[in-house]
Short mmCIF file of C-alpha atoms in Angstrom, two decimals:
data_model
loop_
_atom_site.label_atom_id
_atom_site.label_comp_id
_atom_site.label_asym_id
_atom_site.label_seq_id
_atom_site.Cartn_x
_atom_site.Cartn_y
_atom_site.Cartn_z
CA UNK A 1 -32.35 52.24 -23.62
CA UNK A 2 -29.24 53.76 -25.08
CA UNK A 3 -28.83 57.23 -26.49
CA UNK A 4 -28.38 57.34 -30.19
CA UNK A 5 -25.92 59.53 -32.08
CA UNK A 6 -28.78 61.92 -33.28
CA UNK A 7 -29.75 62.80 -29.75
CA UNK A 8 -32.79 60.46 -29.72
CA UNK A 9 -33.08 57.35 -27.64
CA UNK A 10 -32.76 53.90 -29.27
CA UNK A 11 -36.25 52.34 -28.89
CA UNK A 12 -34.77 48.81 -29.12
CA UNK A 13 -37.17 48.05 -32.12
CA UNK A 14 -34.33 46.94 -34.47
CA UNK A 15 -30.56 46.88 -34.52
CA UNK A 16 -28.10 47.18 -37.49
CA UNK A 17 -25.61 44.41 -36.75
CA UNK A 18 -24.72 43.62 -40.36
CA UNK A 19 -21.64 45.63 -40.27
CA UNK A 20 -20.38 43.19 -37.62
CA UNK A 21 -21.32 40.21 -39.81
CA UNK A 22 -24.26 39.35 -37.49
CA UNK A 23 -27.74 39.09 -38.97
CA UNK A 24 -30.30 41.55 -37.65
CA UNK A 25 -32.46 40.25 -34.82
CA UNK A 26 -36.13 40.28 -35.43
CA UNK A 27 -37.98 43.31 -34.19
CA UNK A 28 -39.72 42.65 -30.93
CA UNK A 29 -41.57 45.98 -30.81
CA UNK A 30 -42.97 48.46 -33.31
CA UNK A 31 -44.05 52.11 -33.04
CA UNK A 32 -47.69 52.91 -34.06
CA UNK A 33 -49.60 56.06 -33.99
CA UNK A 34 -51.08 54.87 -30.68
CA UNK A 35 -47.73 54.12 -29.10
CA UNK A 36 -45.38 51.10 -28.86
CA UNK A 37 -46.66 47.65 -29.44
CA UNK A 38 -45.19 44.11 -29.50
CA UNK A 39 -44.66 42.28 -32.67
CA UNK A 40 -45.29 38.48 -33.16
CA UNK A 41 -41.71 37.89 -32.66
CA UNK A 42 -41.73 39.73 -29.45
CA UNK A 43 -44.47 37.62 -27.93
CA UNK A 44 -43.67 35.05 -25.29
CA UNK A 45 -44.77 31.30 -25.73
CA UNK A 46 -47.50 31.70 -23.01
CA UNK A 47 -48.83 34.96 -24.57
CA UNK A 48 -49.26 33.21 -27.87
CA UNK A 49 -51.03 30.25 -26.22
CA UNK A 50 -53.26 32.80 -24.43
CA UNK A 51 -54.09 34.52 -27.80
CA UNK A 52 -54.97 31.20 -29.39
CA UNK A 53 -57.06 29.98 -26.52
CA UNK A 54 -58.93 33.35 -26.14
CA UNK A 55 -59.83 33.60 -29.87
CA UNK A 56 -61.01 30.00 -29.90
CA UNK A 57 -63.29 30.90 -27.05
CA UNK A 58 -64.47 34.16 -28.66
CA UNK A 59 -65.00 32.63 -32.07
CA UNK A 60 -67.02 29.73 -30.67
CA UNK A 61 -69.23 32.17 -28.67
CA UNK A 62 -69.77 34.49 -31.52
CA UNK A 63 -70.44 31.71 -34.01
CA UNK A 64 -72.99 29.92 -31.95
CA UNK A 65 -74.68 33.08 -30.73
CA UNK A 66 -74.84 34.46 -34.32
CA UNK A 67 -76.52 31.23 -35.38
CA UNK A 68 -79.06 31.61 -32.56
CA UNK A 69 -79.54 35.19 -33.53
CA UNK A 70 -80.52 34.30 -36.98
CA UNK A 71 -83.00 31.64 -35.85
CA UNK A 72 -84.62 34.00 -33.31
CA UNK A 73 -84.84 36.84 -35.82
CA UNK A 74 -86.54 34.46 -38.29
CA UNK A 75 -88.90 32.68 -35.91
CA UNK A 76 -89.73 35.07 -33.08
CA UNK A 77 -87.87 38.59 -33.07
CA UNK A 78 -90.01 39.62 -29.98
CA UNK A 79 -88.30 36.86 -27.88
CA UNK A 80 -85.91 38.36 -25.36
CA UNK A 81 -83.27 35.89 -26.76
CA UNK A 82 -82.95 38.42 -29.54
CA UNK A 83 -81.56 41.05 -26.98
CA UNK A 84 -79.35 38.56 -25.13
CA UNK A 85 -77.75 37.26 -28.38
CA UNK A 86 -76.96 40.76 -29.64
CA UNK A 87 -75.52 41.47 -26.10
CA UNK A 88 -73.25 38.40 -26.15
CA UNK A 89 -71.99 39.20 -29.57
CA UNK A 90 -71.18 42.81 -28.72
CA UNK A 91 -69.45 41.92 -25.41
CA UNK A 92 -67.34 39.08 -27.25
CA UNK A 93 -66.20 41.70 -29.61
CA UNK A 94 -64.98 43.87 -26.68
CA UNK A 95 -63.23 40.82 -25.19
CA UNK A 96 -61.41 40.20 -28.49
CA UNK A 97 -60.22 43.79 -28.44
CA UNK A 98 -58.99 43.61 -24.73
CA UNK A 99 -57.12 40.33 -25.56
CA UNK A 100 -55.35 41.59 -28.62
CA UNK A 101 -54.71 45.25 -27.46
CA UNK A 102 -53.81 44.14 -24.03
CA UNK A 103 -51.12 41.62 -25.11
CA UNK A 104 -49.64 43.71 -27.85
CA UNK A 105 -49.62 46.86 -25.83
CA UNK A 106 -48.89 45.15 -22.49
CA UNK A 107 -52.09 46.69 -20.78
CA UNK A 108 -52.56 44.42 -17.83
CA UNK A 109 -55.57 46.27 -16.69
CA UNK A 110 -57.28 45.60 -19.95
CA UNK A 111 -56.59 41.91 -19.38
CA UNK A 112 -58.23 42.26 -15.93
CA UNK A 113 -61.24 43.90 -17.51
CA UNK A 114 -61.31 41.22 -20.04
CA UNK A 115 -61.77 38.73 -17.10
CA UNK A 116 -64.71 40.78 -15.98
CA UNK A 117 -66.12 40.75 -19.58
CA UNK A 118 -65.74 36.91 -19.75
CA UNK A 119 -67.53 36.47 -16.45
CA UNK A 120 -70.29 38.74 -17.67
CA UNK A 121 -70.71 36.65 -20.94
CA UNK A 122 -70.67 33.45 -18.80
CA UNK A 123 -73.40 34.94 -16.51
CA UNK A 124 -75.51 35.87 -19.60
CA UNK A 125 -75.21 32.23 -20.95
CA UNK A 126 -76.17 30.76 -17.51
CA UNK A 127 -79.09 32.98 -16.95
CA UNK A 128 -80.40 32.54 -20.56
CA UNK A 129 -80.29 28.75 -20.11
CA UNK A 130 -81.14 28.21 -16.49
CA UNK A 131 -83.93 30.91 -16.02
CA UNK A 132 -85.70 30.56 -19.38
CA UNK A 133 -86.44 26.84 -19.24
CA UNK A 134 -89.15 27.11 -21.92
CA UNK A 135 -86.63 28.39 -24.58
CA UNK A 136 -83.72 25.84 -23.96
CA UNK A 137 -82.02 24.76 -27.26
CA UNK A 138 -79.02 22.59 -28.15
CA UNK A 139 -77.28 25.67 -29.29
CA UNK A 140 -77.65 27.34 -25.97
CA UNK A 141 -76.52 24.12 -24.15
CA UNK A 142 -73.35 23.83 -26.36
CA UNK A 143 -72.59 27.54 -25.93
CA UNK A 144 -72.92 27.16 -22.21
CA UNK A 145 -70.72 24.11 -22.03
CA UNK A 146 -68.05 25.68 -24.18
CA UNK A 147 -68.06 28.86 -21.99
CA UNK A 148 -67.76 26.90 -18.68
CA UNK A 149 -64.96 24.79 -20.07
CA UNK A 150 -62.82 27.49 -21.71
CA UNK A 151 -63.49 30.45 -19.40
CA UNK A 152 -61.62 29.15 -16.30
CA UNK A 153 -58.34 28.40 -18.03
CA UNK A 154 -58.57 31.57 -20.03
CA UNK A 155 -59.00 33.59 -16.91
CA UNK A 156 -56.10 31.84 -15.07
CA UNK A 157 -53.81 32.32 -18.16
CA UNK A 158 -54.86 36.04 -18.40
CA UNK A 159 -53.52 36.48 -14.81
CA UNK A 160 -50.20 34.79 -15.49
CA UNK A 161 -49.69 36.77 -18.75
CA UNK A 162 -50.61 40.09 -17.21
CA UNK A 163 -48.31 39.80 -14.12
CA UNK A 164 -45.21 39.49 -16.35
CA UNK A 165 -45.85 42.66 -18.37
CA UNK A 166 -43.30 45.47 -17.89
CA UNK A 167 -41.03 45.74 -20.86
CA UNK A 168 -43.01 48.38 -22.75
CA UNK A 169 -43.57 50.26 -19.49
CA UNK A 170 -39.83 50.41 -18.92
CA UNK A 171 -39.17 51.58 -22.54
CA UNK A 172 -41.75 54.28 -22.26
CA UNK A 173 -41.31 55.48 -18.65
CA UNK A 174 -37.74 54.37 -18.08
CA UNK A 175 -36.31 53.36 -14.66
CA UNK A 176 -37.93 56.24 -12.84
CA UNK A 177 -40.39 55.00 -10.22
CA UNK A 178 -42.20 58.42 -10.46
CA UNK A 179 -42.72 58.14 -14.23
CA UNK A 180 -43.82 54.48 -13.90
CA UNK A 181 -46.46 55.49 -11.40
CA UNK A 182 -47.78 58.20 -13.75
CA UNK A 183 -47.77 55.79 -16.68
CA UNK A 184 -49.69 53.18 -14.68
CA UNK A 185 -52.38 55.78 -13.75
CA UNK A 186 -52.67 56.78 -17.38
CA UNK A 187 -53.07 53.25 -18.39
CA UNK A 188 -55.79 52.67 -15.75
CA UNK A 189 -57.72 55.78 -17.12
CA UNK A 190 -57.38 54.51 -20.69
CA UNK A 191 -58.64 51.17 -19.55
CA UNK A 192 -61.72 52.65 -17.82
CA UNK A 193 -62.58 54.64 -20.99
CA UNK A 194 -62.84 51.43 -22.92
CA UNK A 195 -64.89 49.74 -20.20
CA UNK A 196 -67.25 52.76 -20.06
CA UNK A 197 -67.90 52.32 -23.72
CA UNK A 198 -68.70 48.64 -23.32
CA UNK A 199 -71.11 48.98 -20.42
CA UNK A 200 -72.86 52.00 -22.06
CA UNK A 201 -73.41 50.07 -25.37
CA UNK A 202 -74.57 47.04 -23.31
CA UNK A 203 -77.02 49.16 -21.39
CA UNK A 204 -78.49 50.69 -24.59
CA UNK A 205 -78.85 47.19 -26.06
CA UNK A 206 -80.67 45.96 -22.94
CA UNK A 207 -82.85 49.06 -22.75
CA UNK A 208 -84.30 48.13 -26.23
CA UNK A 209 -85.98 45.16 -24.50
CA UNK A 210 -87.06 42.81 -27.44
CA UNK A 211 -85.35 44.82 -30.05
CA UNK A 212 -88.51 45.44 -32.10
CA UNK A 213 -90.88 47.77 -30.07
CA UNK A 214 -88.62 50.84 -30.47
CA UNK A 215 -90.19 54.20 -29.66
CA UNK A 216 -88.88 57.59 -30.64
CA UNK A 217 -86.72 58.00 -27.45
CA UNK A 218 -85.05 54.71 -28.07
CA UNK A 219 -84.41 55.63 -31.76
CA UNK A 220 -82.70 58.79 -30.47
CA UNK A 221 -80.78 56.76 -27.87
CA UNK A 222 -79.39 54.42 -30.56
CA UNK A 223 -78.69 57.23 -32.99
CA UNK A 224 -77.13 59.70 -30.58
CA UNK A 225 -76.31 57.87 -27.34
CA UNK A 226 -73.81 55.32 -28.68
CA UNK A 227 -71.97 57.77 -30.98
CA UNK A 228 -71.96 60.32 -28.26
CA UNK A 229 -70.31 57.85 -25.88
CA UNK A 230 -67.76 56.74 -28.44
CA UNK A 231 -66.72 60.25 -29.28
CA UNK A 232 -66.63 61.16 -25.56
CA UNK A 233 -64.36 58.32 -24.83
CA UNK A 234 -62.09 59.10 -27.80
CA UNK A 235 -61.96 62.75 -26.71
CA UNK A 236 -60.90 61.50 -23.13
CA UNK A 237 -58.10 59.51 -24.82
CA UNK A 238 -56.86 62.67 -26.57
CA UNK A 239 -57.05 64.63 -23.31
CA UNK A 240 -54.81 61.97 -21.65
CA UNK A 241 -52.46 61.60 -24.52
CA UNK A 242 -51.91 65.30 -25.32
CA UNK A 243 -52.35 66.32 -21.55
CA UNK A 244 -54.92 68.92 -22.41
CA UNK A 245 -55.77 70.71 -19.12
CA UNK A 246 -58.78 72.68 -20.33
CA UNK A 247 -59.88 69.54 -22.28
CA UNK A 248 -60.18 67.64 -18.94
CA UNK A 249 -62.80 70.09 -17.62
CA UNK A 250 -64.66 69.97 -20.98
CA UNK A 251 -64.58 66.13 -20.84
CA UNK A 252 -66.02 66.13 -17.33
CA UNK A 253 -68.71 68.53 -18.20
CA UNK A 254 -69.77 66.64 -21.33
CA UNK A 255 -69.81 63.44 -19.22
CA UNK A 256 -72.60 64.68 -17.00
CA UNK A 257 -75.09 63.64 -19.72
CA UNK A 258 -74.38 60.00 -18.97
CA UNK A 259 -75.50 59.78 -15.27
CA UNK A 260 -78.45 61.95 -16.33
CA UNK A 261 -79.55 59.32 -18.76
CA UNK A 262 -78.88 56.45 -16.20
CA UNK A 263 -81.19 58.16 -13.66
CA UNK A 264 -83.83 58.66 -16.21
CA UNK A 265 -83.70 55.07 -17.25
CA UNK A 266 -83.89 53.91 -13.64
CA UNK A 267 -87.05 55.94 -13.02
CA UNK A 268 -88.56 54.66 -16.26
CA UNK A 269 -87.84 50.91 -15.38
CA UNK A 270 -89.23 51.45 -11.84
CA UNK A 271 -92.61 52.53 -13.44
CA UNK A 272 -92.41 49.58 -15.85
CA UNK A 273 -91.99 47.10 -13.00
CA UNK A 274 -95.04 48.48 -11.27
CA UNK A 275 -97.08 48.04 -14.41
CA UNK A 276 -95.47 44.84 -15.63
CA UNK A 277 -95.10 46.32 -19.20
CA UNK A 278 -91.68 44.91 -19.87
CA UNK A 279 -89.91 41.61 -19.67
CA UNK A 280 -88.76 41.26 -16.06
CA UNK A 281 -85.65 39.32 -16.68
CA UNK A 282 -84.29 41.94 -19.15
CA UNK A 283 -85.49 44.74 -16.88
CA UNK A 284 -83.40 43.40 -13.88
CA UNK A 285 -80.47 42.96 -16.22
CA UNK A 286 -80.89 46.71 -17.25
CA UNK A 287 -80.88 47.71 -13.56
CA UNK A 288 -77.66 45.78 -12.88
CA UNK A 289 -75.91 47.02 -15.97
CA UNK A 290 -77.02 50.57 -15.34
CA UNK A 291 -75.74 50.35 -11.70
CA UNK A 292 -72.43 49.18 -13.15
CA UNK A 293 -72.45 51.97 -15.67
CA UNK A 294 -72.87 54.52 -12.87
CA UNK A 295 -70.00 52.96 -10.93
CA UNK A 296 -67.68 53.01 -13.95
CA UNK A 297 -68.51 56.60 -14.63
CA UNK A 298 -67.73 57.57 -11.00
CA UNK A 299 -64.42 55.70 -11.09
CA UNK A 300 -63.61 57.38 -14.41
CA UNK A 301 -64.16 60.82 -12.90
CA UNK A 302 -61.93 59.96 -10.05
CA UNK A 303 -59.18 58.68 -12.35
CA UNK A 304 -59.66 61.90 -14.45
CA UNK A 305 -58.66 63.89 -11.43
CA UNK A 306 -55.63 61.70 -10.80
CA UNK A 307 -54.27 61.91 -14.36
CA UNK A 308 -54.96 65.63 -14.46
CA UNK A 309 -52.78 66.16 -11.46
CA UNK A 310 -49.97 64.31 -13.38
CA UNK A 311 -50.14 66.61 -16.41
CA UNK A 312 -46.87 68.36 -17.10
CA UNK A 313 -44.72 66.07 -14.98
CA UNK A 314 -42.71 64.56 -17.92
CA UNK A 315 -44.71 61.59 -19.20
CA UNK A 316 -45.76 63.19 -22.51
CA UNK A 317 -42.19 64.41 -23.15
CA UNK A 318 -40.75 60.96 -22.33
CA UNK A 319 -43.44 59.47 -24.63
CA UNK A 320 -42.20 61.71 -27.49
CA UNK A 321 -38.70 60.25 -27.03
CA UNK A 322 -39.88 56.65 -26.38
CA UNK A 323 -42.24 56.50 -29.36
CA UNK A 324 -39.30 57.72 -31.57
CA UNK A 325 -40.21 58.95 -35.08
CA UNK A 326 -43.96 58.20 -34.74
CA UNK A 327 -45.34 60.65 -32.26
CA UNK A 328 -48.99 61.54 -32.37
CA UNK A 329 -48.07 64.89 -33.91
CA UNK A 330 -46.38 63.28 -36.93
CA UNK A 331 -49.22 60.71 -37.17
CA UNK A 332 -51.63 63.63 -37.68
CA UNK A 333 -49.19 65.33 -40.12
CA UNK A 334 -48.14 68.10 -37.85
CA UNK A 335 -44.59 68.84 -36.52
CA UNK A 336 -43.58 67.94 -33.05
#
């Protein structure tokens, strides 16, 4: 990056070459309230192919699953297919976000999480078709075939795309190995925040069992649990972005409600397994998803400590320069 005449750094988003008789080159990056992002002109050919393949896969999964959801809701809403179809749609939406945000913001860890999410959806499709032999349908078979055919090349292409990221990291953190390490740790923490939201929402959906027999506690879980998790993760993002030292302690304290709920759910499921009051397939899925949620929460707390130790070491100040005129303070209408 070159230093501009006004004391700021040229972000490389555009260049005025008209005075030399040369047309301006298309912008390859743009500054948003959330940081730098690539434009369509800045995408490499393989990144464009990756986006096209990913969204074909996602739209096919959502379309077929939505059709199945309508059929199940009309014919037999107590069927556990109702829960699985909602779960696939929600996870497909997260995959879409990881793909778009990961490519445009060059977040390689989000593409890796996207791979995990694709595998989770693939497992859902396989379990739903292979285990529940009495409810096999043509839609389920087509969805399974599409998932098995498109998932492998999508995963392989994700790895090739992610490993070539680095342009935005250099523009934000510069050539300093120290700042690049801090930037990577911040990106990892941000990625785990999103994955935490995904697994928590998935767990809540699975905990509803067939989606129709909802008691008071489950209503509270839906009305409070998902918004609480969303706001908690958003707050964690602000703590990271603004390097709020005291906010990190508040974030950790508020997060204790999550493992408390997980433990309660495990105890409740153990009792259900003894009395056989719930669908065993979904119950085992809840246990697996709950264990994953606990693991994600633990990793997130470890990453919180790591990014907290990096507060005040120059990344936020570097970000104010690299993000140019669109710093977070200006996005909120406040001075820098």
